Amino acid sequence: MNNSQKHTAVSSKTVGRLSRYRRLLRQCREQEDCLFSHRLAELAGVTPAQVRRDIMAVGYSGSPSKGYEIKTLLQHIDNFLDPPIRQPVALVGVGNLGRAILAFFAGRRPKLKIVAAFDKDPHKADRVIVGCRCYPVEQLADIMQNHGITIGIIAVPASAAQETAAALVASGATGILNFAPTPLRVPATVYVEDIDLTTSLDTVAYFARSTREPSLERST
Amino acid sequence: MNNSQKHTAVSSKTVGRLSRYRRLLRQCREQEDCLFSHRLAELAGVTPAQVRRDIMAVGYSGSPSKGYEIKTLLQHIDNFLDPPIRQPVALVGVGNLGRAILAFFAGRRPKLKIVAAFDKDPHKADRVIVGCRCYPVEQLADIMQNHGITIGIIAVPASAAQETAAALVASGATGILNFAPTPLRVPATVYVEDIDLTTSLDTVAYFARSTREPSLERST
DNA sequence: AATTATCTGTGAAAAAAATCACAATATCAA
DNA sequence: TTGATATTGTGATTTTTTTCACAGATAATT
């Protein structure tokens, strides 16, 4: 009954959608006990087949008559997505964006928590911002190793992003969430997810013009 | 010489990469006059073939001997990505994240500018935050129509996201950048781009474990 | 002028992602 | 028990996205 990584490597798209399903399921577990793929699909804005495919990855089977038992499905998704023990996170860059990120993640997820923030500006060091201790960047390596941090969030200006990434990797990071508008050079063993606000806004602006053919978006 | 939308509809992935190329090109236009696809690919962390394909969309051809003339290529990308005149943007939700977004976009892009922010909290109304006038949500429709706003950024809590989206669409939005962790129901003619911090962090956390096979990431 | 080297632009192929479609299955109704 | 109905899980297919690979182009070299 090993349900860990046995199938042919789950894609990041599937992982992302599972995270989204989880949130939706948590919301509706009070109202309902079970739901069908088409119901979850509707909530998530995807197709039922997509939902079923994604759920295959977590190794849980629903019943043709009742669909998926929400409680059990959630357990399976949690088990799939969540780290076995604890995966502490470091944030680098405590500007506007950094503070917003701290506030956003504060208090959720005990296992996936921002346990340390870093900033170049010594004025910001040794303070507690939104419940998170802030250190000067010089201490990055030390503190990351002390806490066993393997995930870094980069919220520094583009000009400092590459060196920040290098420092994170050197201190043991194997995953980076990058808000800086710069592509990062990291070893192939490090997973990087970019959140590029400019690019996203440009894309929205582009498609907001030119009344496109009713395309990929969710409808009523 | 019509180089507008003639080809078979450009994908959002291509639009996003063009936005990224543009930023990189601006950075290196001082140093260099021309560059090859493999150089831009290296900067952007993609393959040369990808770069060439993407550039096809903007209707510009490089020279086999000199590559792409940076100045001209930039003009073509700008012409492709930028709105003909002006595409004002509205931000809804002036919490931590909203303010960070305002700060992030402040001063850039004259044609694609956040011209109005809205918040439910009347305390935040009628102030100027990071250079942007803030109004109570009640005035959303009025002000959007006055300014001819067609792009909305949603930075409200998940619980208010759907109604915000509906209000934006009702007031003329055809593109939405959604930071709320909820799928939005909008007509198929409205383009939505989701930026889901939780999902992104979950994905990074997932791939940060399990030393994956050297996969899709950029290497040294 | 011919040769070489290297690039672009793009048809064709491959890979990745999403969807279709249907056998297997569970439940209900009679 | 049988039949009718509706859903799951998944092989096969389709669609989308990326990459390959090469003809055609340009300049430098001889």
Short mmCIF file of C-alpha atoms (C1' of nucleotides) in Angstrom, two decimals:
data_model
loop_
_atom_site.label_atom_id
_atom_site.label_comp_id
_atom_site.label_asym_id
_atom_site.label_seq_id
_atom_site.Cartn_x
_atom_site.Cartn_y
_atom_site.Cartn_z
CA MET A 1 0.00 0.00 0.00
CA ASN A 2 2.84 2.35 -0.75
CA ASN A 3 1.22 5.48 -2.09
CA SER A 4 4.29 7.67 -2.24
CA GLN A 5 6.07 8.48 -5.47
CA LYS A 6 5.37 5.46 -7.58
CA HIS A 7 3.67 6.76 -10.71
CA THR A 8 5.46 8.46 -13.53
CA ALA A 9 6.38 11.71 -11.74
CA VAL A 10 3.62 14.18 -11.12
CA SER A 11 3.75 17.43 -13.03
CA SER A 12 3.89 20.81 -11.36
CA LYS A 13 0.54 21.63 -12.93
CA THR A 14 -1.05 18.73 -11.16
CA VAL A 15 0.60 19.64 -7.86
CA GLY A 16 -0.67 23.18 -8.21
CA ARG A 17 -4.21 22.05 -8.91
CA LEU A 18 -4.16 19.63 -5.99
CA SER A 19 -3.25 22.51 -3.73
CA ARG A 20 -6.20 24.40 -5.09
CA TYR A 21 -8.57 21.43 -4.73
CA ARG A 22 -7.49 21.09 -1.15
CA ARG A 23 -8.46 24.62 -0.32
CA LEU A 24 -11.83 24.24 -1.98
CA LEU A 25 -12.48 20.94 -0.26
CA ARG A 26 -11.72 22.42 3.12
CA GLN A 27 -14.29 25.07 2.47
CA CYS A 28 -17.07 22.71 1.59
CA ARG A 29 -16.38 19.89 4.02
CA GLU A 30 -18.83 21.41 6.49
CA GLN A 31 -21.71 21.37 4.02
CA GLU A 32 -21.08 18.07 2.31
CA ASP A 33 -19.62 14.65 3.04
CA CYS A 34 -18.97 13.56 -0.49
CA LEU A 35 -18.68 15.16 -3.88
CA PHE A 36 -18.35 14.11 -7.48
CA SER A 37 -15.58 15.04 -9.84
CA HIS A 38 -17.92 17.33 -11.74
CA ARG A 39 -18.72 19.23 -8.58
CA LEU A 40 -15.09 19.78 -7.64
CA ALA A 41 -14.37 20.63 -11.25
CA GLU A 42 -17.02 23.30 -11.16
CA LEU A 43 -15.61 24.75 -7.96
CA ALA A 44 -12.07 24.74 -9.31
CA GLY A 45 -12.91 25.90 -12.80
CA VAL A 46 -11.51 22.86 -14.58
CA THR A 47 -12.97 19.80 -16.30
CA PRO A 48 -14.17 16.71 -14.44
CA ALA A 49 -11.69 14.54 -16.30
CA GLN A 50 -8.90 16.82 -15.13
CA VAL A 51 -10.01 16.41 -11.55
CA ARG A 52 -10.09 12.63 -11.80
CA ARG A 53 -6.67 12.52 -13.42
CA ASP A 54 -5.20 14.74 -10.74
CA ILE A 55 -6.72 12.70 -7.96
CA MET A 56 -5.11 9.59 -9.40
CA ALA A 57 -1.80 11.07 -8.29
CA VAL A 58 -2.70 10.96 -4.62
CA GLY A 59 -3.69 7.32 -4.74
CA TYR A 60 -7.27 7.56 -3.63
CA SER A 61 -10.30 6.11 -5.32
CA GLY A 62 -13.80 7.42 -5.11
CA SER A 63 -16.98 5.46 -5.39
CA PRO A 64 -19.03 5.59 -8.57
CA SER A 65 -22.15 6.11 -6.54
CA LYS A 66 -21.06 8.61 -3.93
CA GLY A 67 -18.06 10.18 -5.53
CA TYR A 68 -15.18 11.19 -3.28
CA GLU A 69 -15.44 11.22 0.45
CA ILE A 70 -14.20 14.71 1.21
CA LYS A 71 -12.55 13.90 4.49
CA THR A 72 -10.58 10.99 3.10
CA LEU A 73 -9.68 12.77 -0.09
CA LEU A 74 -8.34 15.67 1.95
CA GLN A 75 -6.23 13.31 4.00
CA HIS A 76 -4.77 11.86 0.85
CA ILE A 77 -4.04 15.25 -0.67
CA ASP A 78 -2.48 16.45 2.57
CA ASN A 79 -0.41 13.35 2.73
CA PHE A 80 0.70 13.88 -0.83
CA LEU A 81 1.41 17.61 -0.66
CA ASP A 82 2.58 18.15 2.86
CA PRO A 83 6.09 17.45 4.01
CA PRO A 84 6.48 14.45 6.31
CA ILE A 85 7.60 16.60 9.18
CA ARG A 86 8.25 20.23 8.62
CA GLN A 87 9.68 22.37 5.88
CA PRO A 88 10.72 25.76 7.19
CA VAL A 89 10.94 28.67 4.77
CA ALA A 90 13.19 31.71 4.57
CA LEU A 91 12.18 35.02 3.06
CA VAL A 92 14.79 37.36 1.66
CA GLY A 93 13.83 40.98 1.15
CA VAL A 94 11.59 42.73 3.63
CA GLY A 95 10.33 45.57 1.47
CA ASN A 96 6.69 46.17 0.63
CA LEU A 97 6.36 42.89 -1.17
CA GLY A 98 8.24 40.93 1.45
CA ARG A 99 6.04 42.22 4.23
CA ALA A 100 2.92 41.46 2.23
CA ILE A 101 4.16 37.91 1.73
CA LEU A 102 4.88 37.54 5.43
CA ALA A 103 1.41 38.79 6.26
CA PHE A 104 -0.14 36.52 3.67
CA PHE A 105 1.44 33.35 4.99
CA ALA A 106 1.38 34.28 8.66
CA GLY A 107 -0.41 31.82 10.88
CA ARG A 108 -1.36 29.29 8.21
CA ARG A 109 0.45 26.04 7.59
CA PRO A 110 2.39 24.97 10.65
CA LYS A 111 4.55 22.66 8.58
CA LEU A 112 5.36 25.17 5.89
CA LYS A 113 6.15 28.32 7.74
CA ILE A 114 8.36 31.32 7.14
CA VAL A 115 10.63 31.07 10.14
CA ALA A 116 13.17 33.73 9.22
CA ALA A 117 13.32 36.86 7.12
CA PHE A 118 16.43 38.60 5.86
CA ASP A 119 17.20 42.07 4.65
CA LYS A 120 20.26 43.91 3.50
CA ASP A 121 19.16 47.01 5.38
CA PRO A 122 20.46 46.72 8.96
CA HIS A 123 17.60 48.94 10.15
CA LYS A 124 15.20 46.12 9.40
CA ALA A 125 17.27 43.50 11.15
CA ASP A 126 16.57 42.13 14.59
CA ARG A 127 12.99 43.22 14.42
CA VAL A 128 9.93 41.05 14.37
CA ILE A 129 7.79 41.83 11.35
CA VAL A 130 4.33 40.28 11.16
CA GLY A 131 5.45 37.71 13.68
CA CYS A 132 8.63 36.75 11.87
CA ARG A 133 12.13 37.43 13.15
CA CYS A 134 14.20 39.51 10.77
CA TYR A 135 17.96 39.15 10.39
CA PRO A 136 20.69 40.84 8.38
CA VAL A 137 21.52 38.92 5.21
CA GLU A 138 24.97 38.21 6.54
CA GLN A 139 23.44 35.61 8.83
CA LEU A 140 21.58 33.83 6.04
CA ALA A 141 23.79 30.77 5.88
CA ASP A 142 24.01 30.34 9.63
CA ILE A 143 20.35 30.62 10.31
CA MET A 144 19.25 28.56 7.36
CA GLN A 145 21.48 25.75 8.49
CA ASN A 146 20.36 26.06 12.10
CA HIS A 147 16.72 25.83 11.14
CA GLY A 148 17.27 23.29 8.39
CA ILE A 149 15.63 25.60 5.88
CA THR A 150 15.38 24.25 2.35
CA ILE A 151 12.93 26.72 0.81
CA GLY A 152 13.63 30.33 -0.01
CA ILE A 153 11.37 33.13 -1.12
CA ILE A 154 13.12 35.90 -3.03
CA ALA A 155 11.52 39.32 -2.68
CA VAL A 156 14.52 41.50 -3.31
CA PRO A 157 15.03 43.90 -6.23
CA ALA A 158 15.96 42.32 -9.54
CA SER A 159 19.52 43.54 -9.21
CA ALA A 160 20.08 41.46 -6.07
CA ALA A 161 18.08 38.41 -7.09
CA GLN A 162 20.83 36.31 -8.60
CA GLU A 163 23.22 36.70 -5.68
CA THR A 164 20.36 35.98 -3.30
CA ALA A 165 19.53 32.81 -5.17
CA ALA A 166 23.16 31.75 -5.08
CA ALA A 167 23.32 32.38 -1.34
CA LEU A 168 20.12 30.42 -0.74
CA VAL A 169 21.36 27.48 -2.75
CA ALA A 170 24.75 27.57 -1.05
CA SER A 171 22.97 27.39 2.29
CA GLY A 172 20.92 24.38 1.37
CA ALA A 173 17.83 25.59 -0.50
CA THR A 174 16.38 23.10 -2.96
CA GLY A 175 13.29 25.14 -3.81
CA ILE A 176 12.88 28.84 -4.52
CA LEU A 177 9.83 31.00 -4.99
CA ASN A 178 11.09 33.97 -6.96
CA PHE A 179 9.25 37.28 -7.04
CA ALA A 180 12.13 39.18 -8.57
CA PRO A 181 11.65 39.93 -12.25
CA THR A 182 14.80 38.12 -13.31
CA PRO A 183 15.44 34.57 -14.44
CA LEU A 184 17.60 32.82 -11.88
CA ARG A 185 20.61 30.67 -12.63
CA VAL A 186 20.56 27.75 -10.26
CA PRO A 187 21.71 24.13 -10.42
CA ALA A 188 19.24 21.81 -12.12
CA THR A 189 18.52 20.12 -8.81
CA VAL A 190 16.92 23.27 -7.43
CA TYR A 191 13.28 23.87 -8.26
CA VAL A 192 12.35 27.47 -9.07
CA GLU A 193 8.89 28.91 -9.39
CA ASP A 194 8.71 32.43 -10.75
CA ILE A 195 5.99 34.89 -9.90
CA ASP A 196 6.50 37.75 -12.27
CA LEU A 197 4.07 40.57 -11.68
CA THR A 198 5.08 42.60 -14.70
CA THR A 199 4.77 39.69 -17.04
CA SER A 200 1.42 38.74 -15.60
CA LEU A 201 0.05 42.24 -15.94
CA ASP A 202 1.37 42.50 -19.49
CA THR A 203 -0.38 39.26 -20.34
CA VAL A 204 -3.66 40.40 -18.86
CA ALA A 205 -3.38 43.70 -20.71
CA TYR A 206 -2.70 41.93 -23.98
CA PHE A 207 -5.70 39.65 -23.74
CA ALA A 208 -7.94 42.32 -22.29
CA ARG A 209 -7.78 44.01 -25.66
CA SER A 210 -8.80 42.16 -28.81
CA THR A 211 -12.08 40.52 -27.90
CA ARG A 212 -10.78 37.04 -28.23
CA GLU A 213 -12.70 33.99 -29.25
CA PRO A 214 -14.42 32.47 -26.18
CA SER A 215 -11.33 30.61 -25.10
CA LEU A 216 -9.88 28.84 -22.14
CA GLU A 217 -11.63 30.75 -19.39
CA ARG A 218 -14.24 29.57 -16.98
CA SER A 219 -17.74 30.60 -17.88
CA THR A 220 -20.86 31.08 -15.81
CA MET B 1 2.73 45.72 -44.01
CA ASN B 2 0.02 44.84 -41.53
CA ASN B 3 1.81 43.22 -38.62
CA SER B 4 -1.04 43.20 -36.12
CA GLN B 5 -2.97 40.08 -35.20
CA LYS B 6 -2.69 37.99 -38.32
CA HIS B 7 -1.17 34.71 -37.22
CA THR B 8 -3.06 31.95 -35.52
CA ALA B 9 -3.59 33.63 -32.15
CA VAL B 10 -0.61 33.97 -29.87
CA SER B 11 -0.63 31.92 -26.68
CA SER B 12 -0.45 33.47 -23.24
CA LYS B 13 2.84 31.66 -22.71
CA THR B 14 4.35 33.44 -25.67
CA VAL B 15 2.99 36.78 -24.53
CA GLY B 16 4.49 36.23 -21.10
CA ARG B 17 7.88 35.34 -22.51
CA LEU B 18 7.86 38.34 -24.82
CA SER B 19 7.31 40.53 -21.80
CA ARG B 20 10.29 38.91 -20.19
CA TYR B 21 12.46 39.22 -23.29
CA ARG B 22 11.60 42.88 -23.45
CA ARG B 23 12.87 43.50 -19.96
CA LEU B 24 16.09 41.65 -20.64
CA LEU B 25 16.62 43.44 -23.92
CA ARG B 26 16.21 46.81 -22.27
CA GLN B 27 18.90 45.89 -19.83
CA CYS B 28 21.45 44.91 -22.42
CA ARG B 29 20.74 47.49 -25.09
CA GLU B 30 23.45 49.73 -23.70
CA GLN B 31 26.14 47.09 -24.02
CA GLU B 32 25.17 45.55 -27.30
CA ASP B 33 23.54 46.52 -30.58
CA CYS B 34 22.59 43.09 -31.76
CA LEU B 35 22.16 39.66 -30.25
CA PHE B 36 21.50 36.14 -31.38
CA SER B 37 18.64 33.94 -30.34
CA HIS B 38 20.98 31.80 -28.29
CA ARG B 39 22.14 34.82 -26.33
CA LEU B 40 18.63 35.97 -25.50
CA ALA B 41 17.71 32.38 -24.73
CA GLU B 42 20.55 32.19 -22.25
CA LEU B 43 19.46 35.41 -20.59
CA ALA B 44 15.85 34.30 -20.40
CA GLY B 45 16.53 30.72 -19.42
CA VAL B 46 14.79 29.17 -22.42
CA THR B 47 15.92 27.48 -25.63
CA PRO B 48 17.03 29.36 -28.73
CA ALA B 49 14.26 27.76 -30.78
CA GLN B 50 11.74 29.02 -28.26
CA VAL B 51 13.07 32.54 -28.63
CA ARG B 52 12.87 32.42 -32.41
CA ARG B 53 9.35 31.04 -32.34
CA ASP B 54 8.23 33.72 -29.93
CA ILE B 55 9.81 36.47 -31.98
CA MET B 56 7.89 35.27 -35.01
CA ALA B 57 4.77 36.54 -33.27
CA VAL B 58 5.91 40.13 -33.30
CA GLY B 59 6.64 40.11 -37.01
CA TYR B 60 10.29 40.97 -36.99
CA SER B 61 13.10 39.14 -38.72
CA GLY B 62 16.69 39.08 -37.63
CA SER B 63 19.70 38.69 -39.82
CA PRO B 64 21.53 35.37 -39.95
CA SER B 65 24.82 37.14 -39.60
CA LYS B 66 24.08 39.75 -36.95
CA GLY B 67 21.09 38.27 -35.20
CA TYR B 68 18.44 40.65 -33.93
CA GLU B 69 18.96 44.37 -33.79
CA ILE B 70 18.01 45.05 -30.20
CA LYS B 71 16.55 48.47 -30.77
CA THR B 72 14.30 47.32 -33.58
CA LEU B 73 13.29 44.14 -31.85
CA LEU B 74 12.30 46.12 -28.80
CA GLN B 75 10.18 48.41 -30.93
CA HIS B 76 8.40 45.42 -32.37
CA ILE B 77 7.79 43.82 -28.98
CA ASP B 78 6.56 47.10 -27.56
CA ASN B 79 4.30 47.53 -30.52
CA PHE B 80 2.98 44.03 -30.03
CA LEU B 81 2.54 44.11 -26.25
CA ASP B 82 1.67 47.68 -25.51
CA PRO B 83 -1.79 49.08 -25.95
CA PRO B 84 -2.23 51.51 -28.84
CA ILE B 85 -3.00 54.37 -26.53
CA ARG B 86 -3.42 53.72 -22.87
CA GLN B 87 -4.90 51.00 -20.73
CA PRO B 88 -5.63 52.25 -17.23
CA VAL B 89 -5.81 49.73 -14.41
CA ALA B 90 -7.87 49.56 -11.22
CA LEU B 91 -6.74 47.87 -8.05
CA VAL B 92 -9.27 46.54 -5.58
CA GLY B 93 -8.11 45.84 -2.06
CA VAL B 94 -5.58 48.09 -0.38
CA GLY B 95 -4.28 45.74 2.29
CA ASN B 96 -0.69 44.63 2.60
CA LEU B 97 -0.70 42.95 -0.75
CA GLY B 98 -2.52 45.77 -2.49
CA ARG B 99 -0.05 48.32 -1.26
CA ALA B 100 2.85 46.14 -2.31
CA ILE B 101 1.35 45.87 -5.77
CA LEU B 102 0.86 49.62 -5.96
CA ALA B 103 4.45 50.17 -4.94
CA PHE B 104 5.66 47.57 -7.39
CA PHE B 105 3.99 49.12 -10.41
CA ALA B 106 4.35 52.74 -9.36
CA GLY B 107 6.11 54.94 -11.86
CA ARG B 108 6.70 52.30 -14.53
CA ARG B 109 4.64 51.94 -17.68
CA PRO B 110 2.87 55.17 -18.49
CA LYS B 111 0.42 53.34 -20.73
CA LEU B 112 -0.41 50.61 -18.26
CA LYS B 113 -0.86 52.40 -14.98
CA ILE B 114 -2.89 51.82 -11.87
CA VAL B 115 -4.97 54.98 -11.85
CA ALA B 116 -7.39 54.13 -9.06
CA ALA B 117 -7.46 51.90 -5.99
CA PHE B 118 -10.53 50.80 -4.09
CA ASP B 119 -11.15 49.51 -0.62
CA LYS B 120 -14.16 48.51 1.39
CA ASP B 121 -12.70 50.17 4.47
CA PRO B 122 -13.76 53.84 4.39
CA HIS B 123 -10.68 54.75 6.44
CA LYS B 124 -8.55 53.95 3.45
CA ALA B 125 -10.65 55.94 1.03
CA ASP B 126 -9.82 59.38 -0.28
CA ARG B 127 -6.19 58.92 0.53
CA VAL B 128 -3.29 58.77 -1.82
CA ILE B 129 -1.33 55.58 -1.29
CA VAL B 130 1.99 55.22 -3.09
CA GLY B 131 0.88 57.90 -5.51
CA CYS B 132 -2.47 56.34 -6.28
CA ARG B 133 -5.82 57.82 -5.33
CA CYS B 134 -7.91 55.52 -3.17
CA TYR B 135 -11.69 55.39 -3.28
CA PRO B 136 -14.44 53.51 -1.46
CA VAL B 137 -15.63 50.46 -3.43
CA GLU B 138 -19.01 52.05 -3.86
CA GLN B 139 -17.49 54.33 -6.48
CA LEU B 140 -15.97 51.50 -8.48
CA ALA B 141 -18.40 51.60 -11.38
CA ASP B 142 -18.38 55.37 -11.68
CA ILE B 143 -14.66 55.81 -11.62
CA MET B 144 -13.92 52.86 -13.84
CA GLN B 145 -16.24 54.24 -16.46
CA ASN B 146 -14.86 57.75 -16.11
CA HIS B 147 -11.32 56.58 -16.62
CA GLY B 148 -12.21 53.96 -19.20
CA ILE B 149 -10.61 51.26 -17.10
CA THR B 150 -10.68 47.77 -18.59
CA ILE B 151 -8.19 45.98 -16.35
CA GLY B 152 -8.72 45.06 -12.72
CA ILE B 153 -6.35 43.72 -10.11
CA ILE B 154 -8.02 41.81 -7.31
CA ALA B 155 -6.17 41.91 -3.99
CA VAL B 156 -9.07 41.40 -1.62
CA PRO B 157 -9.60 38.42 0.70
CA ALA B 158 -10.89 35.25 -0.93
CA SER B 159 -14.32 35.77 0.56
CA ALA B 160 -14.80 39.02 -1.38
CA ALA B 161 -13.08 37.99 -4.60
CA GLN B 162 -16.08 36.76 -6.56
CA GLU B 163 -18.21 39.81 -5.91
CA THR B 164 -15.26 42.02 -6.74
CA ALA B 165 -14.78 40.22 -10.01
CA ALA B 166 -18.45 40.60 -10.82
CA ALA B 167 -18.31 44.31 -10.05
CA LEU B 168 -15.22 44.77 -12.19
CA VAL B 169 -16.78 42.97 -15.12
CA ALA B 170 -20.03 44.87 -14.75
CA SER B 171 -18.04 48.09 -14.92
CA GLY B 172 -16.25 47.15 -18.10
CA ALA B 173 -13.24 45.06 -17.17
CA THR B 174 -12.12 42.58 -19.84
CA GLY B 175 -8.98 41.47 -18.05
CA ILE B 176 -8.37 40.58 -14.41
CA LEU B 177 -5.22 39.83 -12.48
CA ASN B 178 -6.41 37.82 -9.51
CA PHE B 179 -4.36 37.50 -6.34
CA ALA B 180 -7.21 36.09 -4.29
CA PRO B 181 -6.94 32.36 -3.70
CA THR B 182 -10.26 31.58 -5.33
CA PRO B 183 -11.22 30.64 -8.85
CA LEU B 184 -13.32 33.41 -10.38
CA ARG B 185 -16.49 32.95 -12.34
CA VAL B 186 -16.48 35.42 -15.17
CA PRO B 187 -17.88 35.47 -18.70
CA ALA B 188 -15.70 33.69 -21.24
CA THR B 189 -14.87 37.02 -22.87
CA VAL B 190 -12.96 38.16 -19.79
CA TYR B 191 -9.35 37.07 -19.46
CA VAL B 192 -8.25 36.07 -15.97
CA GLU B 193 -4.74 35.46 -14.78
CA ASP B 194 -4.41 33.95 -11.34
CA ILE B 195 -1.48 34.52 -9.04
CA ASP B 196 -1.96 32.07 -6.24
CA LEU B 197 0.69 32.38 -3.58
CA THR B 198 -0.39 29.37 -1.58
CA THR B 199 -0.44 27.12 -4.59
CA SER B 200 2.93 28.38 -5.72
CA LEU B 201 4.51 27.81 -2.35
CA ASP B 202 2.96 24.35 -2.12
CA THR B 203 4.41 23.51 -5.49
CA VAL B 204 7.87 24.72 -4.54
CA ALA B 205 7.68 22.77 -1.29
CA TYR B 206 6.66 19.62 -3.11
CA PHE B 207 9.51 19.74 -5.60
CA ALA B 208 12.01 20.95 -3.03
CA ARG B 209 11.74 17.52 -1.45
CA SER B 210 12.46 14.42 -3.52
CA THR B 211 15.68 15.22 -5.35
CA ARG B 212 14.09 15.16 -8.73
CA GLU B 213 15.70 14.12 -11.96
CA PRO B 214 17.50 17.12 -13.52
CA SER B 215 14.37 18.48 -15.08
CA LEU B 216 13.02 21.63 -16.57
CA GLU B 217 15.19 24.10 -14.74
CA ARG B 218 17.88 26.36 -16.02
CA SER B 219 21.36 25.18 -15.32
CA THR B 220 24.67 27.01 -14.99
"C1'" DA C 1 33.84 33.63 -57.28
"C1'" DA C 2 33.83 29.88 -54.46
"C1'" DT C 3 34.07 28.05 -49.75
"C1'" DT C 4 33.11 27.95 -44.98
"C1'" DA C 5 30.78 28.94 -40.93
"C1'" DT C 6 26.83 30.37 -38.52
"C1'" DC C 7 22.69 32.08 -38.04
"C1'" DT C 8 17.44 32.68 -38.91
"C1'" DG C 9 12.72 31.09 -39.99
"C1'" DT C 10 9.84 27.40 -40.05
"C1'" DG C 11 7.84 22.66 -41.43
"C1'" DA C 12 7.90 18.49 -39.11
"C1'" DA C 13 8.50 15.74 -35.02
"C1'" DA C 14 8.32 15.07 -30.21
"C1'" DA C 15 6.79 15.88 -25.71
"C1'" DA C 16 3.52 17.47 -22.49
"C1'" DA C 17 -1.05 18.40 -21.11
"C1'" DA C 18 -5.85 18.01 -21.47
"C1'" DT C 19 -9.88 15.68 -23.00
"C1'" DC C 20 -12.62 11.93 -24.74
"C1'" DA C 21 -14.99 7.88 -24.25
"C1'" DC C 22 -16.04 3.67 -22.37
"C1'" DA C 23 -15.60 -0.67 -19.46
"C1'" DA C 24 -16.13 -1.57 -14.74
"C1'" DT C 25 -18.73 -0.67 -10.75
"C1'" DA C 26 -21.82 0.84 -7.21
"C1'" DT C 27 -26.60 2.04 -5.97
"C1'" DC C 28 -31.37 2.33 -6.34
"C1'" DA C 29 -36.05 0.82 -7.79
"C1'" DA C 30 -39.13 -2.64 -8.76
"C1'" DT D 1 -32.68 -10.62 -9.18
"C1'" DT D 2 -32.82 -7.76 -12.75
"C1'" DG D 3 -32.64 -3.40 -15.03
"C1'" DA D 4 -31.73 1.43 -15.25
"C1'" DT D 5 -28.77 5.22 -14.02
"C1'" DA D 6 -24.74 7.71 -12.99
"C1'" DT D 7 -20.13 7.85 -11.79
"C1'" DT D 8 -15.19 6.42 -11.46
"C1'" DG D 9 -10.53 5.12 -13.42
"C1'" DT D 10 -7.96 5.02 -17.30
"C1'" DG D 11 -6.40 3.72 -22.28
"C1'" DA D 12 -6.62 6.19 -26.37
"C1'" DT D 13 -6.97 10.46 -28.63
"C1'" DT D 14 -6.62 15.20 -29.31
"C1'" DT D 15 -4.72 19.55 -28.49
"C1'" DT D 16 -1.12 22.48 -27.09
"C1'" DT D 17 3.58 23.52 -26.45
"C1'" DT D 18 8.23 22.76 -27.21
"C1'" DT D 19 12.05 21.11 -29.68
"C1'" DC D 20 14.38 19.33 -33.75
"C1'" DA D 21 16.52 19.84 -37.91
"C1'" DC D 22 17.38 21.81 -42.13
"C1'" DA D 23 16.80 24.98 -46.30
"C1'" DG D 24 17.95 29.55 -47.23
"C1'" DA D 25 20.54 33.65 -46.08
"C1'" DT D 26 24.58 36.55 -44.85
"C1'" DA D 27 29.09 37.71 -44.14
"C1'" DA D 28 33.93 36.63 -43.73
"C1'" DT D 29 37.88 34.29 -45.97
"C1'" DT D 30 40.57 32.72 -49.50
#
